[in-house]
CSV table of C-alpha atoms and ligand atoms in Angstrom, one decimal:
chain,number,residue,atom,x,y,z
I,1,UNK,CA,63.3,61.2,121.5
I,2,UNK,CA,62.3,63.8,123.6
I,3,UNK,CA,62.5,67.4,122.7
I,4,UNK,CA,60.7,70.5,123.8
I,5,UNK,CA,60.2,71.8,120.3
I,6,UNK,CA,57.8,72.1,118.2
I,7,UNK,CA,57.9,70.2,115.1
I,8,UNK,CA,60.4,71.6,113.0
I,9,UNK,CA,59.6,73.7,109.5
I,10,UNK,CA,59.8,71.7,106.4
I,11,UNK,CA,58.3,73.6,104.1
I,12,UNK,CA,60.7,74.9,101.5
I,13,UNK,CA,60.9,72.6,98.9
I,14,UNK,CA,64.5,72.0,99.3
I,15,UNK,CA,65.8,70.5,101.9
I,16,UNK,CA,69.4,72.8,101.9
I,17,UNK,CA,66.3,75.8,102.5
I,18,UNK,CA,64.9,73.6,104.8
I,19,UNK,CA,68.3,73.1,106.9
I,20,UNK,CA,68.2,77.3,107.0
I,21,UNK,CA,64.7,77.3,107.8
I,22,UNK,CA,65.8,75.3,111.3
I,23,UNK,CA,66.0,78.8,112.7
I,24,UNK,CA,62.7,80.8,112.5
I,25,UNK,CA,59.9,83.0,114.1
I,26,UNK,CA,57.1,81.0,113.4
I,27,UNK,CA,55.0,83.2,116.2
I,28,UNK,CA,56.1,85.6,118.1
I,29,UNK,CA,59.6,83.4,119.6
I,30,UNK,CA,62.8,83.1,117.6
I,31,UNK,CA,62.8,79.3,117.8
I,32,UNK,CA,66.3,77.8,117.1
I,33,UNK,CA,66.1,73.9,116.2
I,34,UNK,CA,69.6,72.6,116.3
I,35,UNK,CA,70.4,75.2,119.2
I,36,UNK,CA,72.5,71.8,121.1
I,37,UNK,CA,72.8,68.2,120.3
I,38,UNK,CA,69.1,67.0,121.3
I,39,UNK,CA,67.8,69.3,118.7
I,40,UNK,CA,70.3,68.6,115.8
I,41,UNK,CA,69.5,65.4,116.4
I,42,UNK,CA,65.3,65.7,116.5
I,43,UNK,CA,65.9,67.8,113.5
I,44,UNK,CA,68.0,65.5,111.5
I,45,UNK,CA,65.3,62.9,112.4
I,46,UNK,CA,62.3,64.8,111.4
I,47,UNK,CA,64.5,65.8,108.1
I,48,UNK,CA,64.9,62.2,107.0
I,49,UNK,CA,68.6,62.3,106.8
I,50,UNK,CA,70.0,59.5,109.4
I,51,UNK,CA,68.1,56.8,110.1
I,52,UNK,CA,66.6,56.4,113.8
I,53,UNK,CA,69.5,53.5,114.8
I,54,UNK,CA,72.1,55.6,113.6
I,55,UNK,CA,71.0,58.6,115.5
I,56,UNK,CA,70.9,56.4,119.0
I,57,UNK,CA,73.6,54.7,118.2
I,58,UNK,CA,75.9,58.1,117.6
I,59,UNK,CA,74.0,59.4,121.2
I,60,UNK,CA,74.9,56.5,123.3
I,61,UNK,CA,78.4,56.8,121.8
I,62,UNK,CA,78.8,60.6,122.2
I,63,UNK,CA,81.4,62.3,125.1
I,64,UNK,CA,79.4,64.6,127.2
I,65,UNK,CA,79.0,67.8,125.0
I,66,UNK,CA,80.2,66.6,122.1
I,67,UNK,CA,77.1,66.4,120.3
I,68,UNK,CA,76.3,70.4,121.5
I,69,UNK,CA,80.0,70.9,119.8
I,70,UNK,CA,78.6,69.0,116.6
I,71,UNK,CA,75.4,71.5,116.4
I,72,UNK,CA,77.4,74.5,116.8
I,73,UNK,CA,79.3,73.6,113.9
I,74,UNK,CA,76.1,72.7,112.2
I,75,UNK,CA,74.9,76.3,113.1
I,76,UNK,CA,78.2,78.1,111.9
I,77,UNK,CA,77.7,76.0,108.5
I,78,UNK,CA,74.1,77.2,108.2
I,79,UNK,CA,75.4,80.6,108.6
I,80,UNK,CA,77.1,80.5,106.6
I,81,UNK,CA,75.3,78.8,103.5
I,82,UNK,CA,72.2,81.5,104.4
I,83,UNK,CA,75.1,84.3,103.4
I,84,UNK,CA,75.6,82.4,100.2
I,85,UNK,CA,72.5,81.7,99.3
I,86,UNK,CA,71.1,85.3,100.0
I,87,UNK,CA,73.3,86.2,97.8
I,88,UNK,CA,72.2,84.6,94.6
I,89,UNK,CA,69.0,84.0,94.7
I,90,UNK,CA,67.0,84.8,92.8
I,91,UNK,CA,69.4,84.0,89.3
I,92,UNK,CA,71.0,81.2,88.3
I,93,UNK,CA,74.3,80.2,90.0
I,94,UNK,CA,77.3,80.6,87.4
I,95,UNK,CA,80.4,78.5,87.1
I,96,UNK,CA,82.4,81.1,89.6
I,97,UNK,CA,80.4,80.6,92.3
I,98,UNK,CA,82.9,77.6,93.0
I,99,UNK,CA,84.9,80.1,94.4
I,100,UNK,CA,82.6,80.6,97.7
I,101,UNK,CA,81.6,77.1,98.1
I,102,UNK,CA,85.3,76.1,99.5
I,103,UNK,CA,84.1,75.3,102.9
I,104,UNK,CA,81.5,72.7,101.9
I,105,UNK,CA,83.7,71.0,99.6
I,106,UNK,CA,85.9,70.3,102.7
I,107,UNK,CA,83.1,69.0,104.5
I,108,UNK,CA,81.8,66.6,101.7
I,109,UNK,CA,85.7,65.4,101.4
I,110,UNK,CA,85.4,64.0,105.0
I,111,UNK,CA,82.6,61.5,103.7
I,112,UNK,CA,82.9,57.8,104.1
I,113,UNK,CA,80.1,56.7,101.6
I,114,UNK,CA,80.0,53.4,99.9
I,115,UNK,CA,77.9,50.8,98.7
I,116,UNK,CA,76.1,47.3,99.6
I,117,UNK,CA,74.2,44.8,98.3
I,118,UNK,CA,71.3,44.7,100.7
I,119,UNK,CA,67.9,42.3,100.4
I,120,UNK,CA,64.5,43.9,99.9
I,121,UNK,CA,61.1,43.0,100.9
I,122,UNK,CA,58.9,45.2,98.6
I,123,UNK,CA,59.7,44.4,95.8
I,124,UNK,CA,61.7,41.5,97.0
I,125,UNK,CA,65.0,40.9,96.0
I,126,UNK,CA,68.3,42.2,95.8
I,127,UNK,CA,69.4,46.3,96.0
I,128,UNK,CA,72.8,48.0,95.6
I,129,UNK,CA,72.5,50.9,98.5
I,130,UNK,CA,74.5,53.7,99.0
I,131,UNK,CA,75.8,54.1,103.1
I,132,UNK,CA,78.3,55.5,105.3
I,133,UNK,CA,80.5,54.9,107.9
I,134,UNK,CA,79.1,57.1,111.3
I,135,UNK,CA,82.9,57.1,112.7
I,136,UNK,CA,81.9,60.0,115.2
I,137,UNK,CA,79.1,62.7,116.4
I,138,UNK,CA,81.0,64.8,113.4
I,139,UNK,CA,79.6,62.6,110.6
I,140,UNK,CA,76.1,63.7,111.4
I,141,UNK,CA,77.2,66.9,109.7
I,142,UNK,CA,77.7,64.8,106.5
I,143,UNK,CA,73.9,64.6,105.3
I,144,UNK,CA,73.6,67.6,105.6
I,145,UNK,CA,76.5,68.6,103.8
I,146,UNK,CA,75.5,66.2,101.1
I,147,UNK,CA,71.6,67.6,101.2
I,148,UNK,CA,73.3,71.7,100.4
I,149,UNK,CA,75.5,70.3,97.6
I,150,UNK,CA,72.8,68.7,96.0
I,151,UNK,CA,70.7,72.0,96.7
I,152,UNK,CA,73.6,74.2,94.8
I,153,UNK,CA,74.0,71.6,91.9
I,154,UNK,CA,70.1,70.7,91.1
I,155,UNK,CA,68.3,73.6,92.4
I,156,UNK,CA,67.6,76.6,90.2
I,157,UNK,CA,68.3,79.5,92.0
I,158,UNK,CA,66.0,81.9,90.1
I,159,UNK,CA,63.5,79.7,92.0
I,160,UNK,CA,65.1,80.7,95.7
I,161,UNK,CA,62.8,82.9,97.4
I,162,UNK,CA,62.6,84.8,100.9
I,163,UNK,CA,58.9,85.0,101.9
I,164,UNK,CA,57.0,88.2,102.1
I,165,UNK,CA,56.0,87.9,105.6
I,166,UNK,CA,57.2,91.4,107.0
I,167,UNK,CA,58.9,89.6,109.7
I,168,UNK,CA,59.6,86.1,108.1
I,169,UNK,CA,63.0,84.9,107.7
I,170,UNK,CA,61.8,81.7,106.3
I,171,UNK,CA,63.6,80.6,102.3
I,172,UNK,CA,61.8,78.3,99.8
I,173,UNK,CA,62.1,77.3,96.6
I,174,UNK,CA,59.3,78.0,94.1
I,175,UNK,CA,58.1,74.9,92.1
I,176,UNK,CA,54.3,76.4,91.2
I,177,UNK,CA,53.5,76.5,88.1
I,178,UNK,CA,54.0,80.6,87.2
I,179,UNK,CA,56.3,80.6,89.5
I,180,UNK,CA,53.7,82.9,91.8
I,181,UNK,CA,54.5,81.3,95.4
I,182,UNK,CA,54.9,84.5,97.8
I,183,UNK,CA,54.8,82.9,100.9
I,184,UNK,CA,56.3,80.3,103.0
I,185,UNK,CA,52.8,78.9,104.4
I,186,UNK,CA,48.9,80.0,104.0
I,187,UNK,CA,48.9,79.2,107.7
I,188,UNK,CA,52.1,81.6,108.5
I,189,UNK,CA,52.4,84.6,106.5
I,190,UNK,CA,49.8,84.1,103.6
I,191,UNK,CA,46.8,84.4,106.1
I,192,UNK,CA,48.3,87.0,108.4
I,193,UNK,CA,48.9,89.3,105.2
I,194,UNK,CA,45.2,88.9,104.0
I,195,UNK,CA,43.5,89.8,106.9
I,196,UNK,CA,46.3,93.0,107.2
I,197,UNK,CA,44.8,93.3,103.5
I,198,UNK,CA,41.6,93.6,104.7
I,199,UNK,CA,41.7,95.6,107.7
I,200,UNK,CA,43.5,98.0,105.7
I,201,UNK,CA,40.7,97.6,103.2
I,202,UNK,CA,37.7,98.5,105.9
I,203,UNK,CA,40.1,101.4,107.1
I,204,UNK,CA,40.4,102.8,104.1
I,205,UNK,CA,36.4,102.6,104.0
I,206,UNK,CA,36.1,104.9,107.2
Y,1,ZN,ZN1,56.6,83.5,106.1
């Protein structure tokens, strides 16, 4: 599918951080991955979330614009999860928390999920498969509906970090051992703030 993007940023852990991480600096240009249709859907792809046929199939379907309308709700729903989960991170979420979480509930009540008996290869034989019906351009906000509700209900959010990058925006969720991560990538912010470490180091010298 053809996209003028970079790869997008997957590495949080968690993809509900990852979905918020689909806006970022990684160098010097705010980059914006579902800023229209084309990139919610290269994103989506890249995520794992809808399979490739369903993508094209929801694409040759869509009315002009409608899939730009379906990313801006996607952004406005990202917006509004990054205010929820800035929040609270950082401590686990308690029982009240319900109370925020109204508009996601009314996205996951718009799901048409069911199941099927499908035939495998590897192992072969017979599977019982979770799917959806893709009734419109709208659904594709579904996934990742279902990806933050799964975030909220099996992540810990004393785990939910921002990294320390001065001017990173990126969120992750930290599974090391000691709980020590600091930053979203080496290659980002973890190198840049060593050799800032450093030069600070030979200037202290002089
Ligand atoms: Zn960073």
């Amino acid at each position: 599918m053809p996209d003028h993007r970079p790869p997008a940023i997957f590495i949080a852990d968690a993809l509900g951080l990852d979905f918020l991480n689909s806006i970022a600096t990684p160098i010097d240009t705010p980059i914006d991955w579902i800023d229209n249709g084309d990139g919610l859907i290269a994103w989506l792809q890249q995520a794992d979330l809808v399979a490739t046929e369903t993508l094209e199939a929801l694409r040759a379907q869509a009315m002009p614009g409608e899939l730009d309308s379906v990313a801006a709700q996607a952004r406005s729903l990202r917006e509004w999860f990054r205010g929820f989960v800035r929040d609270r991170k950082g401590k686990p979420l308690a029982a009240k928390d319900i109370g925020e979480l109204g508009p996601l509930n009314r996205l996951l009540e718009r799901d048409e999920k069911f199941m099927q008996l499908v035939s495998q290869t590897d192992p072969g034989g017979l599977a019982f498969k979770t799917t959806r019906r893709w009734r419109s351009p709208e659904s594709l906000l579904l996934p990742i509906g279902e990806a933050m509700a799964k975030f909220v209900c099996e992540e810990d959010f004393s785990n939910v970090k921002a990294c320390e990058g001065p001017a990173c925006t990126l969120l992750f969720a930290d599974h090391t051992r000691g709980h020590a991560r600091r930053w979203c990538s080496m290659a980002m912010c973890g190198n840049r703030a060593k050799q800032a470490a450093h030069r600070n180091r030979l200037k202290a010298k002089h």
